[in-house]
Short mmCIF file of C-alpha atoms and ligand atoms in Angstrom, two decimals:
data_model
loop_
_atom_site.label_atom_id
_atom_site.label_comp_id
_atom_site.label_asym_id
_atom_site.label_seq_id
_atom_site.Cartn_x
_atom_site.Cartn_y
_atom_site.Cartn_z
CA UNK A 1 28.64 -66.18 -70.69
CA UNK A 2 25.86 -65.27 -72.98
CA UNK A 3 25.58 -66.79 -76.45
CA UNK A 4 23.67 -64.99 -78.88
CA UNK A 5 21.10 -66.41 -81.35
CA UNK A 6 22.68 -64.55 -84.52
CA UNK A 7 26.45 -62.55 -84.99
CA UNK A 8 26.08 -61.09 -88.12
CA UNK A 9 29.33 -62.39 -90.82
CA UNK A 10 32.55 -60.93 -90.62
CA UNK A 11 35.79 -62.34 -92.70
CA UNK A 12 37.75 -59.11 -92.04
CA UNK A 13 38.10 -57.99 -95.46
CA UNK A 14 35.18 -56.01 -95.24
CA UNK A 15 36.67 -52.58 -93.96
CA UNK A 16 39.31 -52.79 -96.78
CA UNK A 17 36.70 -52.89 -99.05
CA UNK A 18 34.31 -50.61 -98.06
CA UNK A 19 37.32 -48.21 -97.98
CA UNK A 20 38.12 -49.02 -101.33
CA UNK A 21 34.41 -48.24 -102.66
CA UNK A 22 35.05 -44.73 -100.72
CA UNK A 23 38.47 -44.05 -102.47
CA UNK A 24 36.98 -44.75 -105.72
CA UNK A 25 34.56 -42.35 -105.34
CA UNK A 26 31.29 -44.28 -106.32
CA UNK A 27 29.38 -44.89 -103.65
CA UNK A 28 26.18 -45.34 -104.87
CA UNK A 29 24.81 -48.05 -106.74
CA UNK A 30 25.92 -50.47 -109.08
CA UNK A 31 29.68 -49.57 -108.75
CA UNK A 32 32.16 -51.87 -109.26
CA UNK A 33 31.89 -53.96 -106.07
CA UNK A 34 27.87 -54.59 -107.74
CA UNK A 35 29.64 -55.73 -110.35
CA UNK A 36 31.76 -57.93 -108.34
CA UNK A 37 28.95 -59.36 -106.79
CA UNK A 38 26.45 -59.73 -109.28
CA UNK A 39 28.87 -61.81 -111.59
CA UNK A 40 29.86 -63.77 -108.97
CA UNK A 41 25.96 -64.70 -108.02
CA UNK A 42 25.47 -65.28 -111.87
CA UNK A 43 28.33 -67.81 -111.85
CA UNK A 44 28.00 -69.53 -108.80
CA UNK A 45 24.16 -70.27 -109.32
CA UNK A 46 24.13 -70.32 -112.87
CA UNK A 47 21.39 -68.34 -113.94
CA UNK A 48 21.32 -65.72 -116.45
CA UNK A 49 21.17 -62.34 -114.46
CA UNK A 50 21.66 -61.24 -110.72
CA UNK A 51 20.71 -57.88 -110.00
CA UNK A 52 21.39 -56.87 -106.42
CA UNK A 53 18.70 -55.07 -104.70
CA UNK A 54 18.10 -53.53 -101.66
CA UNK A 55 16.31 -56.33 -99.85
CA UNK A 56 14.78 -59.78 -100.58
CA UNK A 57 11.99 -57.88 -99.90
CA UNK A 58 12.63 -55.92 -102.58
CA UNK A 59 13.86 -58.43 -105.40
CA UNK A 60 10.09 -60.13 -104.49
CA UNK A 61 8.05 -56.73 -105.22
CA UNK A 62 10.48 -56.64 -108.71
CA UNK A 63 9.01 -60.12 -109.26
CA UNK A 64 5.70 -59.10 -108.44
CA UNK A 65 6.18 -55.94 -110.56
CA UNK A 66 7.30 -57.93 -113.37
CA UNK A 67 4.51 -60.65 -113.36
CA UNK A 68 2.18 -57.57 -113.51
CA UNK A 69 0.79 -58.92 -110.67
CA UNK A 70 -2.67 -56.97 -110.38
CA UNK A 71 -5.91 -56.29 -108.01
CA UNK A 72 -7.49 -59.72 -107.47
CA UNK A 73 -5.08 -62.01 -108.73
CA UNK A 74 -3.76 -64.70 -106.53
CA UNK A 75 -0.81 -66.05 -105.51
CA UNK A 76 -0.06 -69.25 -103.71
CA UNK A 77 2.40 -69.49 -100.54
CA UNK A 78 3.11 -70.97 -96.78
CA UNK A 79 1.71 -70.01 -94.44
CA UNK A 80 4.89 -70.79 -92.45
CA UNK A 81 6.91 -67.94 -94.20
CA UNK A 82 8.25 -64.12 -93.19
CA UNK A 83 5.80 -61.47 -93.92
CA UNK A 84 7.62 -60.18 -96.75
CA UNK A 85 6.82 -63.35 -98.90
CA UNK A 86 3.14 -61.97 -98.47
CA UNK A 87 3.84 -58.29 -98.49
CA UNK A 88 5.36 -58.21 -102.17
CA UNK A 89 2.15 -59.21 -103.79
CA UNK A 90 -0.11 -57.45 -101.44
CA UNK A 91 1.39 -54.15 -102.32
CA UNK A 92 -0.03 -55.10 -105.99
CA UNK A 93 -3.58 -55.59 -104.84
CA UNK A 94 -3.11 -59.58 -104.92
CA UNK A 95 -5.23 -61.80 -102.71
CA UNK A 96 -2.72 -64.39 -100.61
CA UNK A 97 -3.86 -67.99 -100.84
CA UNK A 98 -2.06 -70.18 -97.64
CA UNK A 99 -1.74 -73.44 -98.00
CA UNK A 100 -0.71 -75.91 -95.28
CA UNK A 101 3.04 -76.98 -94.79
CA UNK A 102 4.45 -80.47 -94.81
CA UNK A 103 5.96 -81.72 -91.37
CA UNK A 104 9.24 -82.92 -92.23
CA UNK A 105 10.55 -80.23 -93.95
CA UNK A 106 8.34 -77.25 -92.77
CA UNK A 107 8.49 -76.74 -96.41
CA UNK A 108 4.56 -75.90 -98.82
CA UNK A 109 3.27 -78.94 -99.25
CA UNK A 110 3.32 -79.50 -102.60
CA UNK A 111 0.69 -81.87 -102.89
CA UNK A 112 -2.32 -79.36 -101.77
CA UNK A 113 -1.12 -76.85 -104.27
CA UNK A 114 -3.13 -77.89 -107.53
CA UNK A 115 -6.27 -77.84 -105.02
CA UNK A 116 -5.82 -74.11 -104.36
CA UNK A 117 -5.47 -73.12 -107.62
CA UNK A 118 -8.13 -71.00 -109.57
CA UNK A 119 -8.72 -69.13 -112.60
CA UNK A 120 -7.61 -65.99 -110.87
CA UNK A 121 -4.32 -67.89 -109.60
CA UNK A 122 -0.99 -65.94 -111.50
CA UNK A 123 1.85 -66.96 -109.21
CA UNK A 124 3.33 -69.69 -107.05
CA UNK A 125 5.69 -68.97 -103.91
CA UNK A 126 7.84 -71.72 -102.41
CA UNK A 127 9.88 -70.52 -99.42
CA UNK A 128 12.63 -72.88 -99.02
CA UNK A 129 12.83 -72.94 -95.20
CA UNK A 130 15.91 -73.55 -93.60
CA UNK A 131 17.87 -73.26 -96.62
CA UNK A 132 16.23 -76.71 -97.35
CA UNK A 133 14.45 -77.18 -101.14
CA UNK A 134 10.90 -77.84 -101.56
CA UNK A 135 9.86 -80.22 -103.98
CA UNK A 136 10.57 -78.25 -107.27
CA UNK A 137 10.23 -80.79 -109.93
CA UNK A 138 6.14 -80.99 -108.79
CA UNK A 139 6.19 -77.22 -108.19
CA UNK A 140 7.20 -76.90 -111.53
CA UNK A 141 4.84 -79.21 -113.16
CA UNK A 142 1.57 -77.30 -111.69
CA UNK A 143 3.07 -73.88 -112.72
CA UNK A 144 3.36 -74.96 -116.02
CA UNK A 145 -0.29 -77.28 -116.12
CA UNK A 146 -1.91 -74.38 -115.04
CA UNK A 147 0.22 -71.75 -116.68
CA UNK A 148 1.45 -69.87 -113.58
CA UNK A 149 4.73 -68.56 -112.87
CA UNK A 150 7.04 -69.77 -109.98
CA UNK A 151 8.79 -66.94 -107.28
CA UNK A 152 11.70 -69.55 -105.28
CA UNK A 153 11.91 -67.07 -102.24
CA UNK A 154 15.14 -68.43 -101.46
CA UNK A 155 16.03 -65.81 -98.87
CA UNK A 156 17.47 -68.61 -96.70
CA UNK A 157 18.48 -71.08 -99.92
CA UNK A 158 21.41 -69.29 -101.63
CA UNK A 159 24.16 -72.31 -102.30
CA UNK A 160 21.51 -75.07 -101.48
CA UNK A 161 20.54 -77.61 -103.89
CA UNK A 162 17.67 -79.30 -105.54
CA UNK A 163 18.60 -82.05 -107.74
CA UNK A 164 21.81 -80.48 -108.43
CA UNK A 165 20.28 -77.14 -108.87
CA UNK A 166 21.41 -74.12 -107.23
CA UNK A 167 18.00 -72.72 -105.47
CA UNK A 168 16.36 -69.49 -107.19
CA UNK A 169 17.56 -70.83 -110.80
CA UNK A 170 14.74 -73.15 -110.59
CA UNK A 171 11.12 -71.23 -110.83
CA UNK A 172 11.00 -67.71 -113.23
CA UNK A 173 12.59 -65.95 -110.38
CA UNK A 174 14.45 -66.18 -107.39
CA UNK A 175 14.72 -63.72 -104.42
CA UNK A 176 18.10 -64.30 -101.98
CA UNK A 177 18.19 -62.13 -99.03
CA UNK A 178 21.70 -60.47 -97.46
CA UNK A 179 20.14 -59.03 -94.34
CA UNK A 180 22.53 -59.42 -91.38
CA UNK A 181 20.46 -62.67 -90.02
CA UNK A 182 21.24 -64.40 -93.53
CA UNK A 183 24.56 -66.38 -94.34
CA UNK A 184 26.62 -64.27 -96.37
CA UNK A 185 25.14 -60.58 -95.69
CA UNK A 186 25.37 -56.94 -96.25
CA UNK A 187 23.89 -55.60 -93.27
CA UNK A 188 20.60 -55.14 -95.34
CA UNK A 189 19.99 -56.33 -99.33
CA UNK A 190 19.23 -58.86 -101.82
CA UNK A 191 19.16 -60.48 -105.33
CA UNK A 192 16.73 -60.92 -107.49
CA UNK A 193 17.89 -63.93 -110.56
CA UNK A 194 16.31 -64.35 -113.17
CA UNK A 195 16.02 -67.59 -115.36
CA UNK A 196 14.28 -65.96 -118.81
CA UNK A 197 16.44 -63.62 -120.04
CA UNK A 198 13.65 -61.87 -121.53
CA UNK A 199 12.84 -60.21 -118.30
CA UNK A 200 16.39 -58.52 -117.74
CA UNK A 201 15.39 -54.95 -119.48
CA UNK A 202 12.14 -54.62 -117.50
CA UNK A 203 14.02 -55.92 -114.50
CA UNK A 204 16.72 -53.07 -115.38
CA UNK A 205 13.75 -50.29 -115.66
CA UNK A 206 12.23 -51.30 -112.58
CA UNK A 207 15.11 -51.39 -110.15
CA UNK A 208 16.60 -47.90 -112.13
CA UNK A 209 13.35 -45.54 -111.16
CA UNK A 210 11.94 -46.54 -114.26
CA UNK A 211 14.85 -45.28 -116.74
CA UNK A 212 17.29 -46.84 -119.42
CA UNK A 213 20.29 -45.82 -117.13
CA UNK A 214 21.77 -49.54 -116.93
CA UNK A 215 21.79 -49.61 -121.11
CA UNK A 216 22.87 -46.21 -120.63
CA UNK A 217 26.35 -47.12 -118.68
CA UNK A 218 26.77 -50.14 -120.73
CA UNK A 219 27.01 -47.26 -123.72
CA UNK A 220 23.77 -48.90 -125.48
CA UNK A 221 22.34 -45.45 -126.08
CA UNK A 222 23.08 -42.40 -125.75
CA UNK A 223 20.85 -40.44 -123.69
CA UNK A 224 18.91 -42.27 -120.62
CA UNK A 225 15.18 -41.72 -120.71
CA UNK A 226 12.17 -42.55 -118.15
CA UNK A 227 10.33 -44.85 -120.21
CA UNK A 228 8.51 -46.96 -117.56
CA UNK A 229 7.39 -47.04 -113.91
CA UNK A 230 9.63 -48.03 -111.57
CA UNK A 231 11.08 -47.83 -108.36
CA UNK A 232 14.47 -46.81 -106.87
CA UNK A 233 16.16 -50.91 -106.14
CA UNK A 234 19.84 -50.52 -106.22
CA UNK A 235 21.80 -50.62 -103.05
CA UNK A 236 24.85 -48.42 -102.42
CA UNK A 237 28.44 -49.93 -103.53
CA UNK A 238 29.31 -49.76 -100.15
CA UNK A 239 27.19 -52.09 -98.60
CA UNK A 240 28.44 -54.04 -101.87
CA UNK A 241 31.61 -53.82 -100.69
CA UNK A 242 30.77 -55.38 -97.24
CA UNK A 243 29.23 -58.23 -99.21
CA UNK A 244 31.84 -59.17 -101.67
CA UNK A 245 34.23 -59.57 -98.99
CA UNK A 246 32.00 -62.41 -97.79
CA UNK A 247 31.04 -63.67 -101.53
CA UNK A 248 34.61 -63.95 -101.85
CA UNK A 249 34.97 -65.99 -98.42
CA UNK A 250 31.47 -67.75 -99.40
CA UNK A 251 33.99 -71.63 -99.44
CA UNK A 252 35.28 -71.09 -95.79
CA UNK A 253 31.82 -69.26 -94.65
CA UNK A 254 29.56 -72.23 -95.65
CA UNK A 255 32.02 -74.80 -94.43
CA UNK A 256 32.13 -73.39 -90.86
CA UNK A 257 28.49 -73.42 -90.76
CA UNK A 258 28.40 -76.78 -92.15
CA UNK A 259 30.42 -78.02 -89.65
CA UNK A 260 28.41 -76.26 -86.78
CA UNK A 261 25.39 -77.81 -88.30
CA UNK A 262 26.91 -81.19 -88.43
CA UNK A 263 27.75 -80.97 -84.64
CA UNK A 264 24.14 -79.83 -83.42
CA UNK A 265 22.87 -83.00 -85.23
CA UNK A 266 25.38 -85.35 -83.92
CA UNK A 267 25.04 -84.47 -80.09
CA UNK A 268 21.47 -84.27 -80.34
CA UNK A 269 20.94 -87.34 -82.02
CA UNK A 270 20.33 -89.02 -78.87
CA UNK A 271 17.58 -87.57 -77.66
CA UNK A 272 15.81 -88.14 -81.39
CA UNK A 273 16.65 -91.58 -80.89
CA UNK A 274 14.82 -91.49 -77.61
CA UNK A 275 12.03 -89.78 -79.28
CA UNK A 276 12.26 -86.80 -77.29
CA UNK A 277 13.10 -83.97 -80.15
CA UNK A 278 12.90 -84.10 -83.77
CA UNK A 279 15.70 -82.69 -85.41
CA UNK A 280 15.91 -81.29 -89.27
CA UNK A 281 15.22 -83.50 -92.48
CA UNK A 282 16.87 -82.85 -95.26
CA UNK A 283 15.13 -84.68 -98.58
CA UNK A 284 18.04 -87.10 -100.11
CA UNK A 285 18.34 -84.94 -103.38
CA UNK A 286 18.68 -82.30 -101.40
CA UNK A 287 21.76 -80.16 -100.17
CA UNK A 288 21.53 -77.61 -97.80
CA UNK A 289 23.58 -74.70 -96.39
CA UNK A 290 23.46 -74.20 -92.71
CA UNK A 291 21.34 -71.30 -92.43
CA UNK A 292 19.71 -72.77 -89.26
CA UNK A 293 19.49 -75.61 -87.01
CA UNK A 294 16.37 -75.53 -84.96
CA UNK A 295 15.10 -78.60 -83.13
CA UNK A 296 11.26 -79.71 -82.28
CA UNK A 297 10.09 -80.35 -79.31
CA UNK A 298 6.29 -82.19 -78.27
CA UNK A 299 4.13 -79.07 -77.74
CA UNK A 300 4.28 -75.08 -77.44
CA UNK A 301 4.53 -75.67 -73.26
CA UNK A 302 7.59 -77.82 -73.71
CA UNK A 303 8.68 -75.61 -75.97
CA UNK A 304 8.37 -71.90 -74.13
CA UNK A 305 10.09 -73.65 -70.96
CA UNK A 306 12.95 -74.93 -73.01
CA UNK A 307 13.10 -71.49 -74.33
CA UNK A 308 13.50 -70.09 -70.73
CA UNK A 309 15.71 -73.07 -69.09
CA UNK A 310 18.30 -72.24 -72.10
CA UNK A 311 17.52 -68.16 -71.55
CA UNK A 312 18.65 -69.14 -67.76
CA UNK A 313 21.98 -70.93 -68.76
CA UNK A 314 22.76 -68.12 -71.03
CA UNK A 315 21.58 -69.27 -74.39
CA UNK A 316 19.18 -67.08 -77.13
CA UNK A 317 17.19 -69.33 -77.99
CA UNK A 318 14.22 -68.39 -80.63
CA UNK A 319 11.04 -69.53 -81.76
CA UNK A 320 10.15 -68.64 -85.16
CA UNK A 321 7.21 -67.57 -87.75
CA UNK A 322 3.63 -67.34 -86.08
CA UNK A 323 1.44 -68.56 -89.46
CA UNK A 324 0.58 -65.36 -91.85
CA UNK A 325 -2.88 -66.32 -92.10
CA UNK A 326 -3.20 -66.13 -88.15
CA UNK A 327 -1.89 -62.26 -88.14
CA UNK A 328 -4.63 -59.27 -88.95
CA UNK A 329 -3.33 -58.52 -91.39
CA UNK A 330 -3.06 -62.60 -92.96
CA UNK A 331 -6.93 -62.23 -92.59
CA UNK A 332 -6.97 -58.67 -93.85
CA UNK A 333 -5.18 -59.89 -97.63
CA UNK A 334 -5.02 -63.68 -97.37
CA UNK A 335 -7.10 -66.95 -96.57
CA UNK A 336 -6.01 -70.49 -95.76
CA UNK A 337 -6.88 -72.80 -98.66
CA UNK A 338 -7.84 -76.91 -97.32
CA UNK A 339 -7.13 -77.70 -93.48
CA UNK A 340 -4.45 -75.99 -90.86
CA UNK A 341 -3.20 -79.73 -89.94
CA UNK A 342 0.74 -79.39 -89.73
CA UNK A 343 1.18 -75.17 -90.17
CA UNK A 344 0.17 -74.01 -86.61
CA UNK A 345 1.29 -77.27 -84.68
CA UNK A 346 4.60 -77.74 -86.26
CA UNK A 347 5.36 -73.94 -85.78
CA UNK A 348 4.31 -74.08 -82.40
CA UNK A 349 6.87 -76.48 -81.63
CA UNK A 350 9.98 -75.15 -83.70
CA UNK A 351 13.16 -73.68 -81.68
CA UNK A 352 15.81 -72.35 -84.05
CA UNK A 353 19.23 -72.77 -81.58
CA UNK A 354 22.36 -70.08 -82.15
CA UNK A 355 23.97 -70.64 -85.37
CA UNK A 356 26.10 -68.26 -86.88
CA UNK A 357 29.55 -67.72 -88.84
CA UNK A 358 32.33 -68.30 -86.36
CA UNK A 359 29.94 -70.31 -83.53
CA UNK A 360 32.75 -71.98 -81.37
CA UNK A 361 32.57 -76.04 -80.85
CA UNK A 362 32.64 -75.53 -77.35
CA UNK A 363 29.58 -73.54 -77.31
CA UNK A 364 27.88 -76.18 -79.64
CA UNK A 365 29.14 -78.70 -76.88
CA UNK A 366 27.49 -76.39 -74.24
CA UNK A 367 24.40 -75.54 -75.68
CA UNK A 368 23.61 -79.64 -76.42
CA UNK A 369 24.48 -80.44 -72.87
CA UNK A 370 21.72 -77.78 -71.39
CA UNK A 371 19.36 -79.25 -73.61
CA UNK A 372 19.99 -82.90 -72.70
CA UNK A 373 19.83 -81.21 -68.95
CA UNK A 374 16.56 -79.78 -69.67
CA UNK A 375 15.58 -83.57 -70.81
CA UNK A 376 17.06 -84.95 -67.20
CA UNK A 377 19.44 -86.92 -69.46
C1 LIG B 401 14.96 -62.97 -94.43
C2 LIG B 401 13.81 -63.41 -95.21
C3 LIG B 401 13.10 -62.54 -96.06
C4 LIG B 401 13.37 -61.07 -96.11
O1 LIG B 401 14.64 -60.71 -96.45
P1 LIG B 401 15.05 -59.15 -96.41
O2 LIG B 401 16.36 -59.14 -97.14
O3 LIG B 401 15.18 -58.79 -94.97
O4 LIG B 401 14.01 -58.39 -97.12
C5 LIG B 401 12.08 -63.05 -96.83
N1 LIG B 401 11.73 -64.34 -96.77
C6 LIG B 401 12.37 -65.21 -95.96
C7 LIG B 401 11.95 -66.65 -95.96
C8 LIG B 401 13.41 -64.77 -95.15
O5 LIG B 401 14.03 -65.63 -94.33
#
């Protein structure tokens, strides 16, 4: 038996779809299965546009674009985050200030934030990790002290909560990812939301190469122009397709993983008890969605030979991010504001176990008994 880390989503309404976007004969971007799924993201997180892009990648270099993000400003993130967080506002010349993580939530510490910030600083960049929030409320209260705007890189967050609040409604703009590692997915895309509806025209340009075509198809003019630069951000209607299928499943999706989640925590409780792992935290005014369950263990040694005891038994186990600011290219564009204390260690230690759409209990069962094996318990 082998049990794989990820499977990407399948509800089986996906093929129906897709040939549906084929028979209709619009194929390329926002067709009516964009639609779909751009209405439904507006509704469901309450925001006041969705635009689906190409990537979360992407829908972070729109933000980036559309903060006018230029050479020498800087921009405040994790160090704990995927490269792309980074990579958005590198590609517009901005220098990447890291900033350590807290322990319990893996999450930017919000209290070292104000520290980092100097004249030059345009833009703040909470990754909520896990699908888990980071502390908004004081995120929100810097950004707006020290007049900078807020990117939620919610890649992982889409149906979480803060405080009630769906995450990427919260800062300017929010960035969901659909890759096929990502709960609800589309083999590869993203969203970008946006909170001020003041930025949904240049948001439009950007993602349409630059032209008026959107408030051309919505019959606002007559004649589309190129009256900006831009880039090419729309994805095809098919891999729409494959995605509204799974918007439309999102209720059953998230409940599975939910469940999956809820069983991880319960087996392993026991050896958190014991003080040998240290399982997820999830703040009380938060709600999360199951992206991943990943456990701690006391030290990168204990860590790489869990990695290859589970490996043995069949399991794909993974470690996660190695810290940007650690990477060439981290040095190259970036530089660690106040102490390392928590980023390297706690990352060091991190496993993220399988966890995926359809994981059955008796592999959850399986997978928590190696572990306790591993532990001689
Ligand atoms: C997956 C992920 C991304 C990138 O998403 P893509 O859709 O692959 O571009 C960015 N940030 C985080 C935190 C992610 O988990």
């Amino acid at each position: 038996m082998m049990i794989y880390f990820n499977n990407p989503p399948f509800v089986g309404t996906e093929l129906e779809y897709i040939r549906q976007a084929v028979e209709n004969q619009k194929i390329c971007g926002d067709g009516p299965f964009t639609k779909k799924c751009s209405q439904w993201l507006e509704e469901t997180a309450g925001t006041a546009k969705a635009l689906l892009t190409t990537s979360c990648t992407h829908a972070t270099e729109m933000a980036a674009l559309l903060l006018n993000i230029q050479p020498g400003d800087e921009v405040i993130m994790p160090a704990y985050t995927f490269v792309s967080t980074a990579d958005a506002f590198v590609l517009r010349g901005a220098k990447v200030i890291f900033v350590d993580i807290r322990p319990d939530t893996m999450n930017i510490d919000e209290t070292q934030i104000e520290d980092a910030v100097t004249e030059r600083t345009k833009a703040v960049v909470p990754v909520h990790y896990a699908g888990v929030s980071c502390e908004m409320d004081k995120i929100m209260e810097i950004a707006e002290k020290h007049h900078l705007k807020v990117v939620e890189d919610a890649a992982q967050g889409i149906l979480s909560t803060y405080k009630g609040k769906m995450l990427g409604t919260i800062g300017d703009f929010g960035c969901y990812s659909f890759h096929e590692t990502k709960n609800f997915s589309m083999g590869e895309g993203g969203a970008l939301l946006i909170k001020d509806g003041r930025y949904i025209e240049q948001a439009e340009i950007i993602r349409e190469k630059g032209t008026n075509r959107s408030k051309f198809f919505r019959g606002q003019i007559d004649k589309y122009t190129w009256v900006d630069a831009g880039s090419s951000y729309l994805p095809s209607d098919l891999n729409a397709a494959y995605l509204w299928a799974q918007l439309e499943q999102a209720d059953r999706i998230f409940k599975d993983r939910m469940k999956s989640w809820g069983l991880y925590y319960e087996l392993l409780s026991e050896l958190e008890k014991e003080g040998i792992l240290s399982l997820p935290v999830v703040p009380e005014h938060c709600t999360h969605n199951a992206h991943m369950f990943y456990v701690k263990a006391k030290s990168l040694e204990e860590r790489t030979r869990l990695i290859e005891y589970l490996k043995q038994k069949g399991i794909l186990a993974v470690f996660h991010y190695i810290p940007l600011h650690t990477a060439p290219a981290g040095r190259k564009f970036g530089a660690f504001h106040g102490e390392d204390i928590y980023t390297t260690r706690e990352s060091e230690r991190l496993l993220r176990l399988p966890m995926y759409y359809g994981l059955e209990e008796e592999k959850i069962v399986y997978i928590t008994e190696k572990i306790k094996e591993f532990y001689g318990i």
